[in-house]
Every structure is written in structure tokens, then in C-alpha cells.
Short mmCIF file of C-alpha atoms in Angstrom, two decimals:
data_model
loop_
_atom_site.label_atom_id
_atom_site.label_comp_id
_atom_site.label_asym_id
_atom_site.label_seq_id
_atom_site.Cartn_x
_atom_site.Cartn_y
_atom_site.Cartn_z
CA MET Y 1 -8.91 -15.50 20.70
CA SER Y 2 -5.88 -15.03 23.19
CA GLY Y 3 -7.37 -12.21 25.12
CA LEU Y 4 -10.48 -14.31 26.24
CA PRO Y 5 -8.64 -15.54 29.28
CA GLY Y 6 -8.13 -11.72 30.50
CA VAL Y 7 -11.39 -10.92 30.01
CA VAL Y 8 -13.01 -13.49 32.15
CA VAL Y 9 -10.78 -13.31 34.66
CA TYR Y 10 -10.87 -9.73 34.70
CA ALA Y 11 -14.74 -9.80 34.64
CA ILE Y 12 -14.64 -12.50 37.83
CA PHE Y 13 -12.28 -10.85 39.72
CA SER Y 14 -13.34 -7.07 39.53
CA GLY Y 15 -16.86 -7.77 39.35
CA SER Y 16 -17.03 -5.12 36.55
CA SER Y 17 -18.91 -5.63 33.48
CA LYS Y 18 -16.94 -2.43 32.02
CA PRO Y 19 -14.68 -3.74 29.11
CA MET Y 20 -11.18 -4.80 29.84
CA THR Y 21 -8.66 -2.99 27.86
CA SER Y 22 -5.08 -4.35 28.85
CA LEU Y 23 -3.98 -6.42 31.74
CA TYR Y 24 -2.81 -3.24 33.36
CA VAL Y 25 -6.08 -2.57 34.34
CA PHE Y 26 -5.68 -4.95 36.91
CA GLU Y 27 -4.22 -3.47 39.67
CA ASP Y 28 -6.79 -0.84 39.17
CA ALA Y 29 -9.42 -3.02 39.89
CA GLY Y 30 -7.65 -4.70 42.82
CA ILE Y 31 -6.81 -7.60 40.85
CA GLY Y 32 -3.26 -8.94 42.82
CA ARG Y 33 -0.10 -9.32 40.89
CA ASN Y 34 -0.21 -12.89 40.88
CA ILE Y 35 -3.05 -13.36 39.46
CA THR Y 36 -2.17 -10.53 36.82
CA LEU Y 37 0.89 -12.82 36.17
CA MET Y 38 -1.24 -16.11 35.48
CA THR Y 39 -3.54 -14.40 33.68
CA SER Y 40 -0.74 -13.30 30.93
CA LEU Y 41 0.60 -17.11 30.49
CA LEU Y 42 -3.12 -17.92 30.30
CA CYS Y 43 -2.93 -15.81 27.10
CA LEU Y 44 0.05 -16.45 25.70
CA ALA Y 45 -1.19 -20.08 26.00
CA PHE Y 46 -4.44 -19.15 24.19
CA GLY Y 47 -2.44 -17.74 21.74
CA PHE Y 48 -0.18 -21.01 20.98
CA LEU Y 49 -3.64 -22.66 20.82
CA TYR Y 50 -4.86 -20.55 17.69
CA TYR Y 51 -1.55 -19.97 15.53
CA VAL Y 52 -0.21 -23.49 16.53
CA VAL Y 53 -2.16 -26.27 18.21
CA ILE Y 54 -4.72 -24.91 15.49
CA PRO Y 55 -2.93 -25.10 12.51
CA TRP Y 56 -1.12 -28.85 13.65
CA ARG Y 57 -3.79 -30.09 14.48
CA VAL Y 58 -6.57 -29.15 13.43
CA TYR Y 59 -6.70 -27.26 10.55
CA PRO Y 60 -3.32 -28.25 9.02
CA GLY Y 61 -1.54 -24.83 8.17
CA GLN Y 62 -4.55 -22.77 8.84
CA THR Y 63 -5.59 -20.80 11.88
CA ILE Y 64 -9.25 -20.49 11.56
CA GLY Y 65 -8.93 -16.65 9.96
CA LYS Y 66 -7.00 -18.32 7.37
CA LYS Y 67 -9.40 -21.14 6.96
CA ILE Y 68 -12.03 -18.88 6.67
CA THR Y 69 -10.05 -16.84 3.90
CA HIS Y 70 -9.05 -19.70 2.05
CA ILE Y 71 -5.51 -19.75 2.51
CA LYS Y 72 -2.71 -21.66 3.79
CA ILE Y 73 0.61 -21.78 5.23
CA VAL Y 74 3.35 -24.52 3.98
CA ARG Y 75 6.86 -24.58 3.03
CA ARG Y 76 8.13 -23.36 -0.27
CA ASP Y 77 8.27 -27.11 -1.47
CA GLY Y 78 4.48 -26.76 -0.73
CA LYS Y 79 4.96 -29.95 1.92
CA PRO Y 80 2.63 -28.82 4.99
CA LEU Y 81 4.64 -27.61 7.87
CA ASN Y 82 5.62 -29.29 11.28
CA LEU Y 83 5.04 -28.63 14.80
CA GLY Y 84 8.35 -27.30 14.83
CA MET Y 85 8.32 -25.10 11.80
CA LEU Y 86 4.35 -24.01 13.06
CA ILE Y 87 6.34 -22.95 16.52
CA LEU Y 88 9.17 -20.71 14.89
CA ARG Y 89 7.04 -19.17 11.86
CA GLN Y 90 3.28 -18.20 14.23
CA PHE Y 91 5.04 -17.70 17.36
CA VAL Y 92 8.66 -17.16 17.76
CA PHE Y 93 8.36 -15.11 14.40
CA LEU Y 94 4.82 -13.57 14.74
CA VAL Y 95 4.40 -12.89 18.55
CA PHE Y 96 8.56 -12.59 20.26
CA ILE Y 97 10.27 -11.31 17.02
CA GLU Y 98 7.42 -9.49 14.59
CA GLY Y 99 5.40 -8.39 18.11
CA LEU Y 100 3.03 -6.27 16.27
CA ALA Y 101 1.67 -8.50 14.40
CA THR Y 102 -0.36 -10.59 16.87
CA ALA Y 103 -2.15 -9.10 20.15
CA THR Y 104 -0.55 -11.80 21.46
CA SER Y 105 1.92 -9.88 21.93
CA THR Y 106 0.75 -7.36 23.75
CA TYR Y 107 0.80 -10.69 26.84
CA VAL Y 108 4.90 -10.85 26.61
CA LYS Y 109 4.71 -7.22 27.18
CA VAL Y 110 2.67 -7.13 30.40
CA PHE Y 111 4.39 -10.85 31.70
CA LEU Y 112 7.88 -8.97 31.26
CA THR Y 113 6.74 -5.38 32.68
CA ILE Y 114 4.60 -6.91 35.71
CA THR Y 115 7.99 -9.20 36.46
CA THR Y 116 10.66 -7.18 36.18
CA LYS Y 117 9.19 -4.18 37.30
CA PHE Y 118 10.49 -2.26 34.18
CA TYR Y 119 7.83 -0.68 31.50
CA VAL Y 120 9.06 -2.39 28.36
CA ASP Y 121 6.11 -1.56 26.33
CA GLY Y 122 7.61 1.40 24.15
CA TYR Y 123 11.03 -0.48 23.75
CA LEU Y 124 9.83 -2.90 22.33
CA THR Y 125 7.02 -1.63 20.38
CA ILE Y 126 9.86 0.44 18.46
CA ILE Y 127 11.54 -2.34 17.75
CA TRP Y 128 8.81 -4.44 16.76
CA PHE Y 129 7.37 -1.86 14.75
CA ALA Y 130 10.63 -1.63 13.02
CA LEU Y 131 10.76 -5.43 12.16
CA THR Y 132 7.00 -5.67 11.21
CA VAL Y 133 7.47 -2.52 9.08
CA MET Y 134 10.52 -4.19 7.54
CA SER Y 135 8.31 -7.49 6.81
CA MET Y 136 5.73 -5.31 5.28
CA PHE Y 137 7.79 -4.41 2.82
CA LEU Y 138 9.22 -7.62 1.92
CA LEU Y 139 5.64 -8.99 1.57
CA PHE Y 140 4.25 -5.60 -0.62
CA TRP Y 141 7.01 -4.46 -2.29
CA ASN Y 142 9.80 -7.68 -3.27
CA HIS Y 143 8.79 -10.03 -6.19
CA GLN Y 144 8.73 -12.68 -4.53
CA HIS Y 145 6.23 -11.45 -1.75
CA LEU Y 146 7.48 -13.52 1.40
CA ALA Y 147 7.42 -11.59 4.83
CA LEU Y 148 10.18 -11.62 7.00
CA HIS Y 149 9.51 -14.91 8.70
CA ASP Y 150 8.32 -16.47 5.89
CA ARG Y 151 11.78 -15.63 3.80
CA VAL Y 152 14.01 -16.59 7.01
CA LEU Y 153 11.27 -20.01 7.74
CA GLY Y 154 11.11 -21.09 4.14
CA THR Y 155 7.45 -20.94 4.54
CA THR Y 156 4.87 -18.84 2.05
CA VAL Y 157 1.21 -18.62 2.48
CA ILE Y 158 -1.10 -19.69 -0.58
CA LEU Y 159 -4.41 -19.50 -2.08
CA LEU Y 160 -6.51 -22.57 -2.15
CA THR Y 161 -8.89 -23.36 -4.88
CA GLY Y 162 -11.62 -25.88 -4.81
CA ASN Y 163 -12.49 -27.54 -1.91
CA LYS Y 164 -9.40 -28.38 0.03
#
């Protein structure tokens, strides 16, 4: 979902029907820096829409994927998440801290690389890999089965039964 703006902008400005693999190919296609920056921000906005707005306003506690798989994010006391908690869990933690957990984090790396003119991918990938592996370890090999973001924020994912 978050990559949709990139695909559309690439197709429009490059005139190519070849699949776009990364916003880094924009320069090779003759697409300017400002358009690439705006596209990366648009991709982040689409990620925000998917990970925060949809679970807040459309399917409370659920992205489309969670809706399909009948799971839901709630506070550990069973209460629904408010907007602030969704922003922290779904965007700050999953995109900016456990960056390998979502494809949306790719656009953070592109935006930082283009604005600073310093290739940050390797560094962020190492940091995000370590944090994501730690989170997975907590999820699968800890008696509480809570990922890092759930432990820190007091949230959990529940399986829905019936027609919820």
C-alpha cells in the first residue's frame, strides 16, 4: 500500500512499463530529486494511512491484513487503542525503530539518503535488523509472546472469534 505512490509516479515520469524496484531508480530514469523527495513523503503518508488511519477509523485495531486474518491490536487491559497509541505502535515503532518490520521504512531510508546525500541504508538496516530480531525473539521465545513494541507500549494482538 505505501509503495503505490512510487509506482504511479515512476510510471508517469519515466514513461516506462518496467516494474519499479526502489525509489533509488528514479534518478536513473531522469526523475528529479524534488519529485523523488515528494514521492518518498507521499509513500510515508500512504503508510501512515494504512498503519494508523485505517486501524483508527475504518477497522478499529486492525489493518486490512489484520482484518483478513481475524486478529486485532488492543491494550493489554483489553481496551481499544487511541490515536496516540496507534501512532506510537504502528508508525514510530514499526517504521522508525523496528524498521525491517514494514516496507514503509524503506521510504525513510530513501528520504534520509536524498536529503543528507549520505547513503544511510546499510547503517539503518543493521540497527533495524538487530531490533527486529530482538522483537521476534521476545515474540516467539518469551512466555508472554509480546514483541518489543507491545512490551514497551502495553499492547497485544488478539485472535478474534465469531463475527467481530
